[in-house]
PDB file of C-alpha atoms in Angstrom:
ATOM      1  CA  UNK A1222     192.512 189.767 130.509  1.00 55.00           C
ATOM      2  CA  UNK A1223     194.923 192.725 129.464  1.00 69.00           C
ATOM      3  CA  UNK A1224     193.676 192.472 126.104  1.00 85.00           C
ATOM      4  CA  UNK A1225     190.964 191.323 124.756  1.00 95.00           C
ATOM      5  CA  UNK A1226     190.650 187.075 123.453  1.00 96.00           C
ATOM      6  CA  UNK A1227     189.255 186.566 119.459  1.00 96.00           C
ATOM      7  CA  UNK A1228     187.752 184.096 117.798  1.00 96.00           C
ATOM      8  CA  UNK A1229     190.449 182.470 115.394  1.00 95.00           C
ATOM      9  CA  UNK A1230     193.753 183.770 117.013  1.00 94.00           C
ATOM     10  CA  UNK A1231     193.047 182.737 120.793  1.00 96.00           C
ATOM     11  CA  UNK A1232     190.108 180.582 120.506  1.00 96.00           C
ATOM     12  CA  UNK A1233     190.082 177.827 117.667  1.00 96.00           C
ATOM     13  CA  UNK A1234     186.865 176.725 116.744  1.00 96.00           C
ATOM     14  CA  UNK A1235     185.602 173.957 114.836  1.00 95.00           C
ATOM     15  CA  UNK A1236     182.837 175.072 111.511  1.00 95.00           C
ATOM     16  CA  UNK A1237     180.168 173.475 109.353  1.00 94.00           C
ATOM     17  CA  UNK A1238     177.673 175.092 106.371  1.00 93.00           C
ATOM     18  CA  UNK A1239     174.312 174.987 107.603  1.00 90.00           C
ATOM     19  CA  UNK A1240     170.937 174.031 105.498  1.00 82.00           C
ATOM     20  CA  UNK A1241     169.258 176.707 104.047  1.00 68.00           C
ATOM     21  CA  UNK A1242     166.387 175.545 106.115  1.00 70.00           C
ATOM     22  CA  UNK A1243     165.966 176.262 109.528  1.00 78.00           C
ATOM     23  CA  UNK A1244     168.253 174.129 111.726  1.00 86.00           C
ATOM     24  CA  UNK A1245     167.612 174.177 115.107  1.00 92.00           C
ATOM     25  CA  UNK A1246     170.745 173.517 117.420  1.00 94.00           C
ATOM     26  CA  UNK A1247     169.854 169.898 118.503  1.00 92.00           C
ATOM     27  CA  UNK A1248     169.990 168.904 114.566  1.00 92.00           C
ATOM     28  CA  UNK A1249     173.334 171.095 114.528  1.00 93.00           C
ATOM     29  CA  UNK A1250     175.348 169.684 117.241  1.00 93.00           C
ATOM     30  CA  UNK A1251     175.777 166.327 116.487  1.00 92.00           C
ATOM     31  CA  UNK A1252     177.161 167.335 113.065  1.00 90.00           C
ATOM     32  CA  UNK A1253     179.514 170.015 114.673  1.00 91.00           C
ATOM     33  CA  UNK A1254     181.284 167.177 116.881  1.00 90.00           C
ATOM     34  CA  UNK A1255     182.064 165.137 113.668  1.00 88.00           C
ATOM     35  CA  UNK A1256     184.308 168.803 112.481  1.00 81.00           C
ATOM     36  CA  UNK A1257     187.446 167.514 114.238  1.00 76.00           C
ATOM     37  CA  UNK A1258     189.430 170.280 112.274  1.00 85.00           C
ATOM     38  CA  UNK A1259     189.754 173.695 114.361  1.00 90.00           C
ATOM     39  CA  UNK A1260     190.572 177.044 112.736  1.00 94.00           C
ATOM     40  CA  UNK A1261     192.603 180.076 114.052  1.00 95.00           C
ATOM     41  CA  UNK A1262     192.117 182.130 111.601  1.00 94.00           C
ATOM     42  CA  UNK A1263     189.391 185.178 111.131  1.00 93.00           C
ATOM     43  CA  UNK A1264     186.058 183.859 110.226  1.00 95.00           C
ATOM     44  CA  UNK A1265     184.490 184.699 106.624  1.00 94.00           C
ATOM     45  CA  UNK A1266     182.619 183.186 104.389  1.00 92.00           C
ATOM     46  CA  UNK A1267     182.042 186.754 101.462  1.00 88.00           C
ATOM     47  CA  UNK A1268     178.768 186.872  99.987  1.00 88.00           C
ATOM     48  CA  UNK A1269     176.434 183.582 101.099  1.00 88.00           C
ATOM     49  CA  UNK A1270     173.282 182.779 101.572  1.00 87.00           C
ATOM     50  CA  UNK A1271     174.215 179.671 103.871  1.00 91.00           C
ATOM     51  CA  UNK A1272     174.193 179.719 107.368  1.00 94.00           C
ATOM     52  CA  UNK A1273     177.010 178.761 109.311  1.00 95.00           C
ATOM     53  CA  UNK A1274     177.131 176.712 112.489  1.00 96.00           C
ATOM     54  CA  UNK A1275     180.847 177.532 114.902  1.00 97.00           C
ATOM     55  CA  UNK A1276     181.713 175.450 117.731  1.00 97.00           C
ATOM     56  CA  UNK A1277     184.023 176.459 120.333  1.00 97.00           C
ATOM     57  CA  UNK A1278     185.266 176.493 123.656  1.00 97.00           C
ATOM     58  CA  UNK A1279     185.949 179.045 126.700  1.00 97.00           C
ATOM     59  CA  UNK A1280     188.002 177.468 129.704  1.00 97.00           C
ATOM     60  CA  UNK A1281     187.446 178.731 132.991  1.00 96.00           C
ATOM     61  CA  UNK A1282     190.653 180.036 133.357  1.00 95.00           C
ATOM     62  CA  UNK A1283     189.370 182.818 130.679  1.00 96.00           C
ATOM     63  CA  UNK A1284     186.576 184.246 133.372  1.00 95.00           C
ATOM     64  CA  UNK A1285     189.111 184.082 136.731  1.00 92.00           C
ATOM     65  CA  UNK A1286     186.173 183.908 138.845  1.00 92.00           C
ATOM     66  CA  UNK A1287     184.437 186.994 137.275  1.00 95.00           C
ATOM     67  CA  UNK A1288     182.061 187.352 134.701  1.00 96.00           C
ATOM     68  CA  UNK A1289     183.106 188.573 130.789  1.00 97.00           C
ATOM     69  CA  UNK A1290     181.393 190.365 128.273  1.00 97.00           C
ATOM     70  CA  UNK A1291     181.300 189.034 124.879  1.00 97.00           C
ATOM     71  CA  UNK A1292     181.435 191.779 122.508  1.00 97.00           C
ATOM     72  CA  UNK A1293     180.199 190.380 118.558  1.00 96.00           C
ATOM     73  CA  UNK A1294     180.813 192.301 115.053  1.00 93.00           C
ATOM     74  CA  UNK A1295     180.040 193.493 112.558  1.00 91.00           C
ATOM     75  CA  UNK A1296     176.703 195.087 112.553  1.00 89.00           C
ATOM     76  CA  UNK A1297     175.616 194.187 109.225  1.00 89.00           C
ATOM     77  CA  UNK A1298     175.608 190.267 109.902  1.00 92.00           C
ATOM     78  CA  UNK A1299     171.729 189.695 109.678  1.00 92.00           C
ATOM     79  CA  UNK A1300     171.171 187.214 111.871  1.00 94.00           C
ATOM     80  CA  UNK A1301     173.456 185.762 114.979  1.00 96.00           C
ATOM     81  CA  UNK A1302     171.944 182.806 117.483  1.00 96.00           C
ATOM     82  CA  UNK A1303     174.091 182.070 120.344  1.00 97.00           C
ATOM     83  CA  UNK A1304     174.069 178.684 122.448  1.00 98.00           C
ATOM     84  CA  UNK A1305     176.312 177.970 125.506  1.00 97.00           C
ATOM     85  CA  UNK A1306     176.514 175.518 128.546  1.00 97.00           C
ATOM     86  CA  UNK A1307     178.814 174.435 131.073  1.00 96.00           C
ATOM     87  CA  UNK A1308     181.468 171.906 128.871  1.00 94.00           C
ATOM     88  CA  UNK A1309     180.330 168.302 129.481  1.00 89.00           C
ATOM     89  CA  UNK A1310     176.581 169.104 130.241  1.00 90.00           C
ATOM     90  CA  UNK A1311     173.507 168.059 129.070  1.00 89.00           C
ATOM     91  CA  UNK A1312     171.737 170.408 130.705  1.00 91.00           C
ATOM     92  CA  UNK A1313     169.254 172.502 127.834  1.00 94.00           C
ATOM     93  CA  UNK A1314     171.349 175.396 125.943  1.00 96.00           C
ATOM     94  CA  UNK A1315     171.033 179.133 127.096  1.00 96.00           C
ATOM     95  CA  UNK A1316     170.170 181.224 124.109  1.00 96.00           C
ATOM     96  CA  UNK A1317     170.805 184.636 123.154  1.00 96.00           C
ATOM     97  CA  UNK A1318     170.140 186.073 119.597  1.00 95.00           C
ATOM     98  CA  UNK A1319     171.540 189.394 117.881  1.00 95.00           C
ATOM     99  CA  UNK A1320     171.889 190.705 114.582  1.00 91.00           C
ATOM    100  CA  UNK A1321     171.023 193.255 112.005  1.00 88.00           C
ATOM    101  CA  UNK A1322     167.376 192.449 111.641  1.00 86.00           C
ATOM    102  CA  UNK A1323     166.816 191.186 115.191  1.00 88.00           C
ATOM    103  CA  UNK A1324     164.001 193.609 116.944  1.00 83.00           C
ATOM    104  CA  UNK A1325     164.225 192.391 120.548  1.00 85.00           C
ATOM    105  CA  UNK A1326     166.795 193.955 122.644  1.00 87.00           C
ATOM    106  CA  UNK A1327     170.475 192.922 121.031  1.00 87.00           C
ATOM    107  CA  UNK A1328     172.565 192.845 123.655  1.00 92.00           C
ATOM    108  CA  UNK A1329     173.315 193.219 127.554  1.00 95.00           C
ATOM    109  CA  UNK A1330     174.791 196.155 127.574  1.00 93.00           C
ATOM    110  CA  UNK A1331     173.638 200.164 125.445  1.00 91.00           C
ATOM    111  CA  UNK A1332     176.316 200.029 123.087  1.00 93.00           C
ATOM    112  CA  UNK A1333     176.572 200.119 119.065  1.00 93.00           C
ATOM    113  CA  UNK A1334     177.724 196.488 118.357  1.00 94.00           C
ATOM    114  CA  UNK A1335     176.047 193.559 120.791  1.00 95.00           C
ATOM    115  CA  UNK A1336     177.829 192.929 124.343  1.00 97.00           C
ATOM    116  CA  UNK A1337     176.606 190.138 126.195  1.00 97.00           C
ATOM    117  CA  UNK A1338     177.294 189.179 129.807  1.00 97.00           C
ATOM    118  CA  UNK A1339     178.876 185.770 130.776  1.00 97.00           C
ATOM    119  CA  UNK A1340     178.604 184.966 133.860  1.00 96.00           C
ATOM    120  CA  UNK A1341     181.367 182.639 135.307  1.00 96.00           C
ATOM    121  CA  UNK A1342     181.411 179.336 134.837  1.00 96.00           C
ATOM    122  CA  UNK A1343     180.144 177.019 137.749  1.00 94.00           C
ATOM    123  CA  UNK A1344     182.175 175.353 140.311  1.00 93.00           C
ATOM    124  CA  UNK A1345     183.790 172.182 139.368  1.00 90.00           C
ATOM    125  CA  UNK A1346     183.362 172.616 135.261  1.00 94.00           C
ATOM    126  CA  UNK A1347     185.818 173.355 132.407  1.00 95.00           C
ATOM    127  CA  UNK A1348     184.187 176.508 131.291  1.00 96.00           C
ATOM    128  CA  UNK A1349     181.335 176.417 128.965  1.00 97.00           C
ATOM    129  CA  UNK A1350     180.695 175.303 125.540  1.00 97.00           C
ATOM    130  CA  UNK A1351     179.794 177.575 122.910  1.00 97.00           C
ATOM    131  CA  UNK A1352     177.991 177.174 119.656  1.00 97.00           C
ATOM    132  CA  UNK A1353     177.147 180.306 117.012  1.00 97.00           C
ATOM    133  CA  UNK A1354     174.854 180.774 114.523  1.00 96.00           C
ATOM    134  CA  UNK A1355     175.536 182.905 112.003  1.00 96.00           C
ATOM    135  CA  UNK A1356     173.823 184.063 108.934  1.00 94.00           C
ATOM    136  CA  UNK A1357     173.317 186.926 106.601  1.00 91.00           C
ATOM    137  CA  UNK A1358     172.207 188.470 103.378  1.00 86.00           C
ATOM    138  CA  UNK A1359     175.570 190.787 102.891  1.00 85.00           C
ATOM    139  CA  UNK A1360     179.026 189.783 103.447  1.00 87.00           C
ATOM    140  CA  UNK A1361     179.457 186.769 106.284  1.00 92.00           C
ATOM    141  CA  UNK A1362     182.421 187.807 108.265  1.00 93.00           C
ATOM    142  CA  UNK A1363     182.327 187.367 112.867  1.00 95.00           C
ATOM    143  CA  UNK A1364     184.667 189.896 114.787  1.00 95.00           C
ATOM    144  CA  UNK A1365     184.288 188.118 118.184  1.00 97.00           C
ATOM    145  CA  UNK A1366     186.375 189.121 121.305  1.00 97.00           C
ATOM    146  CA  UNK A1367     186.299 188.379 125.029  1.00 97.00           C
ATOM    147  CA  UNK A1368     186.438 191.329 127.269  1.00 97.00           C
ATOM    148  CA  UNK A1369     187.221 191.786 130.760  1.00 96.00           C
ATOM    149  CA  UNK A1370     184.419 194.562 131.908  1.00 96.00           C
ATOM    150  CA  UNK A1371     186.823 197.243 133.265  1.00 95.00           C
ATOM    151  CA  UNK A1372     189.532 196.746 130.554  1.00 95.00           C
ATOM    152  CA  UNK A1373     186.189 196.976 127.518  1.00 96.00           C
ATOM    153  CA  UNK A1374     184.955 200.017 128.953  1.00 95.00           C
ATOM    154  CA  UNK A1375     188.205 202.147 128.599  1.00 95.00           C
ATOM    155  CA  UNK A1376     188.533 200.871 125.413  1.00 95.00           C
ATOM    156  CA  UNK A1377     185.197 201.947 124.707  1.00 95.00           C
ATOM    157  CA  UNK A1378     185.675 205.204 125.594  1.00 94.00           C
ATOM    158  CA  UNK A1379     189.017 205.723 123.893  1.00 94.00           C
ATOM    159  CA  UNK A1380     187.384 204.341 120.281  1.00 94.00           C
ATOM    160  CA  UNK A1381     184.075 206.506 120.826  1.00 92.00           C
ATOM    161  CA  UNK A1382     186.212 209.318 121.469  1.00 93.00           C
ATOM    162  CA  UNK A1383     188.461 208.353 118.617  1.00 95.00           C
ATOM    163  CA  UNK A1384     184.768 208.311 116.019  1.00 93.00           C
ATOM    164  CA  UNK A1385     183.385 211.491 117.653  1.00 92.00           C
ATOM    165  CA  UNK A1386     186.622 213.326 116.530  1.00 94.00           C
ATOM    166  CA  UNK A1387     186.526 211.624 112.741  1.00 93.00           C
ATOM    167  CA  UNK A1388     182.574 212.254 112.159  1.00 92.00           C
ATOM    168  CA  UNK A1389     183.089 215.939 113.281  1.00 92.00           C
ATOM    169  CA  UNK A1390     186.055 216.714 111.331  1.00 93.00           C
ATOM    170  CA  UNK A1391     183.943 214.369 108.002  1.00 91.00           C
ATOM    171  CA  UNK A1392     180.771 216.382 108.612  1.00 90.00           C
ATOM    172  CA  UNK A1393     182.675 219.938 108.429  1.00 92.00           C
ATOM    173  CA  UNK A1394     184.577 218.335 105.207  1.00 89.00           C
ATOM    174  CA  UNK A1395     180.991 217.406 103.819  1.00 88.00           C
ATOM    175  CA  UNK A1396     179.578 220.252 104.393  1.00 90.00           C
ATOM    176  CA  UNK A1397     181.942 222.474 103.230  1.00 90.00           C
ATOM    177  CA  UNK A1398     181.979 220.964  99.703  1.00 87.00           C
ATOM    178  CA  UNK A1399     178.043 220.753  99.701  1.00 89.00           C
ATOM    179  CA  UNK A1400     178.679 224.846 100.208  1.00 91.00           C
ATOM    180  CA  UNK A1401     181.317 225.068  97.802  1.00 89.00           C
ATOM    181  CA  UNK A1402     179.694 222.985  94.900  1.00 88.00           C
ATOM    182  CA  UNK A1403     176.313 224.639  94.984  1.00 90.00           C
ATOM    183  CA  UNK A1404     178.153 228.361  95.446  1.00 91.00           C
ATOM    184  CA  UNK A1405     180.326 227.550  92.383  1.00 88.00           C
ATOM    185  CA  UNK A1406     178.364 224.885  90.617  1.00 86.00           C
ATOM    186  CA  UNK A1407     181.572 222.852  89.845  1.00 82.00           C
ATOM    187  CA  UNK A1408     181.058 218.972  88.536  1.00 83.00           C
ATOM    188  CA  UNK A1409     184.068 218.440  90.302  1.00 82.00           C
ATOM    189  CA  UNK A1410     183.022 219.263  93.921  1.00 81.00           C
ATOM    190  CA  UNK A1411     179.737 217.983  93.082  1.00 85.00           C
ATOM    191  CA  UNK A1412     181.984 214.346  93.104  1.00 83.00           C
ATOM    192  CA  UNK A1413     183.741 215.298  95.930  1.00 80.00           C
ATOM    193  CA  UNK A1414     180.700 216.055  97.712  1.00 82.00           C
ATOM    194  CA  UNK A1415     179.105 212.313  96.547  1.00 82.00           C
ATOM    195  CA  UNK A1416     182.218 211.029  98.437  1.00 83.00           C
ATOM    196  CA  UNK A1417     181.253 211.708 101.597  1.00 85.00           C
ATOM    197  CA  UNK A1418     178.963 208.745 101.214  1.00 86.00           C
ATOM    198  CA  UNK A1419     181.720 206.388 102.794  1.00 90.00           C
ATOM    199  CA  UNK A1420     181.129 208.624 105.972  1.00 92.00           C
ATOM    200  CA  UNK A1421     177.612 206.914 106.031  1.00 91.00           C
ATOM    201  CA  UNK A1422     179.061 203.495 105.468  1.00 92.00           C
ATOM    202  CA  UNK A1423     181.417 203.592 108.282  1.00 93.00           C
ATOM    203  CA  UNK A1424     179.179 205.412 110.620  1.00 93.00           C
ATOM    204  CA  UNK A1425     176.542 202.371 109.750  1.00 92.00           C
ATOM    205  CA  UNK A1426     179.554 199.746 110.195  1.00 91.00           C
ATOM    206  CA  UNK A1427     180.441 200.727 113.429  1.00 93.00           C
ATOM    207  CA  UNK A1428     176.528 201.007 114.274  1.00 92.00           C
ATOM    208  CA  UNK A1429     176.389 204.524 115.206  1.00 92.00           C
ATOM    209  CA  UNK A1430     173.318 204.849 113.209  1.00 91.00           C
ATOM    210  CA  UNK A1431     171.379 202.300 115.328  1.00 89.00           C
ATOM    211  CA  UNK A1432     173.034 203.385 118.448  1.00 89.00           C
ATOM    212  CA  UNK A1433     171.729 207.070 118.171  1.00 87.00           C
ATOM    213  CA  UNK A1434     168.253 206.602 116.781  1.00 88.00           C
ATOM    214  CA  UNK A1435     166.355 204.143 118.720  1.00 83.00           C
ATOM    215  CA  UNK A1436     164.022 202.091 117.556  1.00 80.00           C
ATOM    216  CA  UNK A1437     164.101 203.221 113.638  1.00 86.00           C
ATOM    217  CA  UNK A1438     168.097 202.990 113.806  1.00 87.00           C
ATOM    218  CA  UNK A1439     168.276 199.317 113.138  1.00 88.00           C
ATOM    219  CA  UNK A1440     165.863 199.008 110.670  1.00 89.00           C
ATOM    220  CA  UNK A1441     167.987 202.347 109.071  1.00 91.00           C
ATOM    221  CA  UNK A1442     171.502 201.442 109.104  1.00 91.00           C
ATOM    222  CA  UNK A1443     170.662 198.412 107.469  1.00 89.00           C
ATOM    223  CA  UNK A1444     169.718 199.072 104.248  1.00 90.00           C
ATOM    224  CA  UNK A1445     171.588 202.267 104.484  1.00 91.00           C
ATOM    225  CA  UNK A1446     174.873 199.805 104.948  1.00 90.00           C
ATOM    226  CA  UNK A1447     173.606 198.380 101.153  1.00 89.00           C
ATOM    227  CA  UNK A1448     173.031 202.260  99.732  1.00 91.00           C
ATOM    228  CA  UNK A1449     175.976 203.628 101.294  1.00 90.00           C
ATOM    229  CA  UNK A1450     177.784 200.515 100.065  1.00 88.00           C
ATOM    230  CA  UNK A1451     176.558 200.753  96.078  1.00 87.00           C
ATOM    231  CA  UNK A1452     176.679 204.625  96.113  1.00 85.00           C
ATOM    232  CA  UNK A1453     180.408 204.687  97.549  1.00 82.00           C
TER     233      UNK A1453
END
């Protein structure tokens, strides 16, 4: 994989409003096989309290033999369950869970959204069928993309490098109008200085906040992602 595969544009997938109770997958599935229509486009849902159940496929000709991470955003989606199997088994689903207030390990990999590891399918299936959870208390919106391992981690680097660059040139603005508004005690850089609050809300969208204060992060950037939100 050159690039990377996402949800919507290369993989259709087939979606269903949840109860507001909990639904375990078994109750799910049948219901999710009766959704013959697939969509390609991005998925969101805005502001619900709903969860949603999504219902897709990855062929084996996706892996090549060779495992792939699955990398899922944005951080501020509270709650994410993930099911998968080989296609056309019965065998029990494999389960993986992520999301803002999840407190177990997130992911696979150290990194500031969730990365999980696929291995390849086995010998002699279609690839494996996937069904996602998703629900939330803020805006319900999946960024999901299938990496190859090599080609994620240069992109990795290349966006982290990209962020370092932007928070150090937005901390030196910051600061420098914090300086500027308490030397001169102007209203107006007093505003410009309440500005920099969309630095917080894209440092806690693109989960730097979690990803640099273990533990505590998590808990942090998300009510911070509401504050930062309402104050910007």
């Amino acid at each position: 994989l050159a690039s990377p595969l996402a949800l919507g544009t290369d993989i259709p997938y087939a979606v269903m409003e949840g109860n507001a109770k909990e639904e375990t997958i078994d109750e799910a599935y049948p219901h999710l096989l009766q959704n013959i229509n697939t969509h390609t486009e991005h998925f969101s849902r805005g502001y619900t309290r709903a969860p949603y159940w999504l219902h897709f496929m990855l062929p084996a000709h996706y892996f090549a033999d060779d495992e792939r991470w699955l990398v899922i955003s944005p951080n501020f989606v509270d709650d994410i369950r993930l099911f998968y199997r080989p296609q056309g088994s019965q065998q029990p689903w494999e389960e993986r869970r992520t999301g803002d207030t999840w407190k177990a390990e997130r992911g696979d990999i150290n990194y500031r959204f969730p990365v999980f590891r696929l291995p390849p399918p086995p010998k002699g299936t279609e690839g494996y069928e996937v069904v996602l959870r998703a629900a939330s208390t803020s805006a319900l919106l999946l960024d999901l993309k299938l990496w190859e391992p090599h080609i994620f981690l240069q992109h990795a680097a290349r966006t982290t490098s990209f962020w370092a660059f932007y928070f150090g040139i937005a901390a030196i603005a910051s600061l420098l109008a914090l300086i500027l508004a308490t030397l001169l005690k102007s209203r107006k850089l007093w505003s410009i200085t309440a500005v920099s609050a969309g630095y917080g809300l894209v440092a806690c969208v693109q989960g730097y906040v979690a990803w640099l204060l273990p533990g505590i992060g998590l808990t942090l950037q998300h009510y911070l992602t509401s504050v930062f939100t309402l104050i910007s």
